[in-house]
mmCIF file of C-alpha atoms in Angstrom:
data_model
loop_
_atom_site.group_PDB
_atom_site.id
_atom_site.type_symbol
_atom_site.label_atom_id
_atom_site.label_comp_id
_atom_site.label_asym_id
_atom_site.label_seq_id
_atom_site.Cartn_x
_atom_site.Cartn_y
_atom_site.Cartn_z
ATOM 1 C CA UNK A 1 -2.721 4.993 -6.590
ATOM 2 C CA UNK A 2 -5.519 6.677 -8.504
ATOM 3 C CA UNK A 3 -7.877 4.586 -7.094
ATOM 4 C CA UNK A 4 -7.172 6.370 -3.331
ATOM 5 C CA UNK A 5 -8.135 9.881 -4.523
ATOM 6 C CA UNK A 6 -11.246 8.653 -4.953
ATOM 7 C CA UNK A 7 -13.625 9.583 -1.851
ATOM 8 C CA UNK A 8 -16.027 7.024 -2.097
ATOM 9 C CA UNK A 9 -13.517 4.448 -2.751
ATOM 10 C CA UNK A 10 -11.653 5.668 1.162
ATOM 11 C CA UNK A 11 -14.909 5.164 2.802
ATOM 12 C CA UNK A 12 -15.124 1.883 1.272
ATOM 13 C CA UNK A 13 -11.797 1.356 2.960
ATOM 14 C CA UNK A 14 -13.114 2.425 6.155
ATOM 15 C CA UNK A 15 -16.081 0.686 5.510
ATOM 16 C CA UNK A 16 -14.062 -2.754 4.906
ATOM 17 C CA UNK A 17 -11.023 -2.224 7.583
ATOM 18 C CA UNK A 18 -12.793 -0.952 10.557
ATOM 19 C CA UNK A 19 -14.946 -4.190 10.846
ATOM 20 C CA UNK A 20 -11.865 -6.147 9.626
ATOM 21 C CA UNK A 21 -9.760 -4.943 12.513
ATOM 22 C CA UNK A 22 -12.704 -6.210 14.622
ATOM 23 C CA UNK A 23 -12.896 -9.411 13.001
ATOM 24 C CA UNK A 24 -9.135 -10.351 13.178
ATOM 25 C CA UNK A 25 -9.217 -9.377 16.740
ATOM 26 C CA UNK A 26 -12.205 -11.981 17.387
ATOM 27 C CA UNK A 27 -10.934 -15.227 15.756
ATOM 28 C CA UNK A 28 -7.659 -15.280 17.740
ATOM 29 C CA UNK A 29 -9.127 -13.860 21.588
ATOM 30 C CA UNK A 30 -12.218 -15.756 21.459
ATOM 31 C CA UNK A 31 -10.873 -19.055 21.164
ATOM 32 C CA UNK A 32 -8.238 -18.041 23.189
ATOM 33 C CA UNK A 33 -10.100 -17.190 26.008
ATOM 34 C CA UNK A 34 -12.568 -20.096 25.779
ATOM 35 C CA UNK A 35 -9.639 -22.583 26.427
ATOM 36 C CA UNK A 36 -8.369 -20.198 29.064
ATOM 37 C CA UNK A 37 -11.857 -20.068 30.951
ATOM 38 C CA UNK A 38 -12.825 -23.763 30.605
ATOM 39 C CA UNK A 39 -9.345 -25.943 29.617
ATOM 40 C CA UNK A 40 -11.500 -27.202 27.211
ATOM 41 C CA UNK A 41 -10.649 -27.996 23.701
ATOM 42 C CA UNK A 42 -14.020 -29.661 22.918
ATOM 43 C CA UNK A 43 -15.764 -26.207 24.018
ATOM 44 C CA UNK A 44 -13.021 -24.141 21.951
ATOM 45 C CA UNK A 45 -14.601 -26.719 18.641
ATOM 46 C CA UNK A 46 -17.949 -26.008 19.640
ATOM 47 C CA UNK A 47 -17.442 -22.515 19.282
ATOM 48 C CA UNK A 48 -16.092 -22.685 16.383
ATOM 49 C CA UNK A 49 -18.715 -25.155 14.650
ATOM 50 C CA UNK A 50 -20.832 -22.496 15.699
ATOM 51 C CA UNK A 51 -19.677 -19.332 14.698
ATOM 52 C CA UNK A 52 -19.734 -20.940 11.240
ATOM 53 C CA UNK A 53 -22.771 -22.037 11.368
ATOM 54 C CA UNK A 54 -24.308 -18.521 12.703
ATOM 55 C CA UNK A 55 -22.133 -16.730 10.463
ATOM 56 C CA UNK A 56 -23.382 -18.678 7.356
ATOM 57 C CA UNK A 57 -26.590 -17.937 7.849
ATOM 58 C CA UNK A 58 -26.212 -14.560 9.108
ATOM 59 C CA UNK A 59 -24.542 -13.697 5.475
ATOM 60 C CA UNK A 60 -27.476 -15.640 3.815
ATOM 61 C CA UNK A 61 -29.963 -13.186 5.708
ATOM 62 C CA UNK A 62 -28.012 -10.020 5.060
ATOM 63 C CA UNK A 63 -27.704 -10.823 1.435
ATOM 64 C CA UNK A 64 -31.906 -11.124 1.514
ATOM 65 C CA UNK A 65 -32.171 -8.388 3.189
ATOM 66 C CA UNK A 66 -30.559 -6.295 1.024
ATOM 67 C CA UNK A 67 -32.424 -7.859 -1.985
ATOM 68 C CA UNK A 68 -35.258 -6.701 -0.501
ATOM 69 C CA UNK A 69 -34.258 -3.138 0.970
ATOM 70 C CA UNK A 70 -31.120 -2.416 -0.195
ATOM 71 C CA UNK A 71 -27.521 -2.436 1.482
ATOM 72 C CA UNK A 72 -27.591 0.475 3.823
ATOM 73 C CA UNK A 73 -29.780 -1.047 5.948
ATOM 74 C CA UNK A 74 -28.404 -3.880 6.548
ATOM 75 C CA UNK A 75 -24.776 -2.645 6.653
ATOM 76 C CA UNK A 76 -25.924 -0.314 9.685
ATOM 77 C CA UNK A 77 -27.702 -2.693 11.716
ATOM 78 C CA UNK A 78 -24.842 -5.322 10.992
ATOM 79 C CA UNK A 79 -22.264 -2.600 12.243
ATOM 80 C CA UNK A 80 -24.852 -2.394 15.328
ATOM 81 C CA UNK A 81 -24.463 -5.693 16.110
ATOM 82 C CA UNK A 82 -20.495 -5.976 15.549
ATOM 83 C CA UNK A 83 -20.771 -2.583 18.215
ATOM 84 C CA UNK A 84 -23.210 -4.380 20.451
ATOM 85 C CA UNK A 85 -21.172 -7.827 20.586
ATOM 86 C CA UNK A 86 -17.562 -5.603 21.289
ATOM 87 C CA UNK A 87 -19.397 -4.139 24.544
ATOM 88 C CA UNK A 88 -20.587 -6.930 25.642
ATOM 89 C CA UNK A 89 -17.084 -8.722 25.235
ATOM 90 C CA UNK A 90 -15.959 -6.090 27.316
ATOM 91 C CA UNK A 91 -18.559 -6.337 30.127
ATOM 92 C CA UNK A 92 -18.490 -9.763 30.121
ATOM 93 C CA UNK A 93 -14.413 -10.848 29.179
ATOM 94 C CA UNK A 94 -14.662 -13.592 32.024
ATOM 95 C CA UNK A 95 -17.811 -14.899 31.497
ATOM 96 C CA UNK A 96 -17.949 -18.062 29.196
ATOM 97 C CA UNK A 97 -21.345 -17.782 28.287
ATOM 98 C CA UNK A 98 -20.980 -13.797 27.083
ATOM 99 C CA UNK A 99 -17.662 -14.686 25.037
ATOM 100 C CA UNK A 100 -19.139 -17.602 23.787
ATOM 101 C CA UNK A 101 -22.580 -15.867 22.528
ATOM 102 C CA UNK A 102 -21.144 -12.402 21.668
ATOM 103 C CA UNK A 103 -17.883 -13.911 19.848
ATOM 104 C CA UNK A 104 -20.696 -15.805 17.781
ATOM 105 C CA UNK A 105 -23.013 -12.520 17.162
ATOM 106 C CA UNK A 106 -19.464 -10.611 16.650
ATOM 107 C CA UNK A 107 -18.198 -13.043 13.904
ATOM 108 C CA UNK A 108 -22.142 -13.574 12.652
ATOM 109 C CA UNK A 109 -22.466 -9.533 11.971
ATOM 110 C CA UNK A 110 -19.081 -9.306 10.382
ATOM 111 C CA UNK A 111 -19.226 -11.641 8.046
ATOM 112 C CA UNK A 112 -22.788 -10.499 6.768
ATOM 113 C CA UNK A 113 -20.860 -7.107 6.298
ATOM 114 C CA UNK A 114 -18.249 -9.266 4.168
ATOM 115 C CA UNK A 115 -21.152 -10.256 2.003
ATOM 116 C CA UNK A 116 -22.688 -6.920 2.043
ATOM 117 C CA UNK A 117 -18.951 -5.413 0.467
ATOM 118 C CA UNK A 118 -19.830 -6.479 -2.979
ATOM 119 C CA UNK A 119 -23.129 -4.620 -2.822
ATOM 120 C CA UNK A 120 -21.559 -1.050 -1.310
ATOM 121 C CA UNK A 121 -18.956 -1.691 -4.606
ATOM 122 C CA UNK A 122 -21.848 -2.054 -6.867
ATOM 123 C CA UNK A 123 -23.784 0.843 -5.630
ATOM 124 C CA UNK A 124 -20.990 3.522 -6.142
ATOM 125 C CA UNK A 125 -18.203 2.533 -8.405
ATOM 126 C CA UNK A 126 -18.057 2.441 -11.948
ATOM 127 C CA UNK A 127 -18.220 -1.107 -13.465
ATOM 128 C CA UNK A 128 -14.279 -0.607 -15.253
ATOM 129 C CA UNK A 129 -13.361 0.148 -11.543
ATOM 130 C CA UNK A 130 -14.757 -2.824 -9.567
ATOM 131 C CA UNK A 131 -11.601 -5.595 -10.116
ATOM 132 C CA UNK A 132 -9.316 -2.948 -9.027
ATOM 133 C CA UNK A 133 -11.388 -1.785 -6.208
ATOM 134 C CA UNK A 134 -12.020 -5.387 -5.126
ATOM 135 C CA UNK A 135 -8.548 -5.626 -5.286
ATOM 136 C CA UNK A 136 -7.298 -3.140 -3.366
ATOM 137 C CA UNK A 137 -10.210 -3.770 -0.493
ATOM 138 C CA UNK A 138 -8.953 -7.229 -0.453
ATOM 139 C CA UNK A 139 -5.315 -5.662 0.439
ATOM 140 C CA UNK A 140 -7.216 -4.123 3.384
ATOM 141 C CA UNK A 141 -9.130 -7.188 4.396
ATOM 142 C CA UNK A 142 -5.738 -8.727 4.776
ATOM 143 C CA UNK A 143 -3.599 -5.798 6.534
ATOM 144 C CA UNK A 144 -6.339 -5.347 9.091
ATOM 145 C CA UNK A 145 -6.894 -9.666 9.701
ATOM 146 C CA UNK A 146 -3.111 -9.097 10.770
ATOM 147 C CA UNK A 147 -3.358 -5.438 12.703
ATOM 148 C CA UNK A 148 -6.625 -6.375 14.443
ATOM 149 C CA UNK A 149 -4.927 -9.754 16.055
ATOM 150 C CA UNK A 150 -1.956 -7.925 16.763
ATOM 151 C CA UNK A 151 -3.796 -4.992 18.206
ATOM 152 C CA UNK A 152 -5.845 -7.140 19.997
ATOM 153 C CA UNK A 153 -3.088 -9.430 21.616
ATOM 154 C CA UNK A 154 -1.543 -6.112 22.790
ATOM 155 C CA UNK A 155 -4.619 -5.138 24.494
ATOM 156 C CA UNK A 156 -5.628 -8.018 25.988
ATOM 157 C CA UNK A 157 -2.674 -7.768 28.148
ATOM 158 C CA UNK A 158 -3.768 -4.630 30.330
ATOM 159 C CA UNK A 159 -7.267 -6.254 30.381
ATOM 160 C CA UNK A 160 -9.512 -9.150 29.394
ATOM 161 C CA UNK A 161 -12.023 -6.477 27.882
ATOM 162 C CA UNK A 162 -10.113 -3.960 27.110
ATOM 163 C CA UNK A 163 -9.451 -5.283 23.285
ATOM 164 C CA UNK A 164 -13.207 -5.089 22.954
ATOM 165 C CA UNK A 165 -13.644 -2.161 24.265
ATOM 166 C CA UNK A 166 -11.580 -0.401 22.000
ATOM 167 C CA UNK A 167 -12.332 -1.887 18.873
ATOM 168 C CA UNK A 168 -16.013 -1.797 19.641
ATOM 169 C CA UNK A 169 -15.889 1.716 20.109
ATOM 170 C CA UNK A 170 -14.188 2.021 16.657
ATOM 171 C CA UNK A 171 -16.193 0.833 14.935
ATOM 172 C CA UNK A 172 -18.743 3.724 16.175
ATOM 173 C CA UNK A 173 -17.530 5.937 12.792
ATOM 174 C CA UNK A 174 -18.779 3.085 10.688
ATOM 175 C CA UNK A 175 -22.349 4.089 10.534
ATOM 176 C CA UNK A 176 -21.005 7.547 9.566
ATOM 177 C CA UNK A 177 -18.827 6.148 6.524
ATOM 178 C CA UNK A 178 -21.537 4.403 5.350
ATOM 179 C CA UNK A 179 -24.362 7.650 5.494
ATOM 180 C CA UNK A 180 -22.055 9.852 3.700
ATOM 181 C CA UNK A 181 -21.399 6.394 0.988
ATOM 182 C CA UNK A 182 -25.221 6.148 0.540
#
């Protein structure tokens, strides 16, 4: 595809999948381990009402903030919270309160990134180029929803953390991808 031999178009694909990996990882282990540390369903739903809630409003602020200052800052201190939230998953794997508030920050900081996508495709691709580019970033949105969970219910199996832990740390080359974008 033509579209691939485009540099700024692969670190839109790193830009997009990294935190997607992280994402799909999140939305099946955090409920999961909710119900495993409490046998709670009603605390599983009140994580969820949550997380949408905090996510909602954490795309609403990320989209004002870039209004304001642009997209680059808020893409790196979203990808500093998504970081931020994987460690603490990993310190804290059997601790309800630390999954509970860092699975909402995690979720919260990637979906202001989600918002933030259309922006980075604005900034640097040529108008004729955007529904193809949209496209094919939406082809990575989906691959890495399914790798992240899968990768993630690997890990988890050595350790609580570990999925965290890893993924976290991925998503260290993010800030990187998104210097050499801007």
């Amino acid at each position: 595809m033509a579209l691939l031999r485009r540099s700024r178009v692969r670190l839109l694909v790193g830009l997009r999948g990294l935190p997607t990996l992280f994402y799909g990882m999140l939305i099946v282990l955090i409920p999961l381990s909710i119900n495993q540390l409490t046998q709670s369903k009603v605390t599983v739903a009140a994580y969820g009402t949550t997380s949408l809630i905090v996510a909602s409003a954490a795309q609403l602020l990320a989209g004002k903030a870039a209004d304001r200052w642009g997209a680059f800052r808020p893409t790196l201190t979203a990808y500093a919270f998504l970081i931020f939230s994987g460690l603490c998953l990993f310190l804290g794997a059997n601790s309800l309160p630390a999954v509970f508030l860092f699975g909402v920050l995690g979720i919260a900081a990637a979906w202001s990134l989600s918002t933030l996508m259309y922006i980075w495709v604005s900034d640097g691709i040529p108008k004729e180029d955007h529904p193809a580019t949209f496209g094919l970033l939406h082809a990575v949105w989906s691959l890495c929803m399914i790798g992240g969970a899968m990768l993630g219910g690997w890990l988890v199996r050595f350790a609580p953390g570990l999925p965290f832990l890893v993924l976290g740390l991925s998503l260290m080359v993010a800030p990187f991808l998104a210097a050499l974008y801007y």
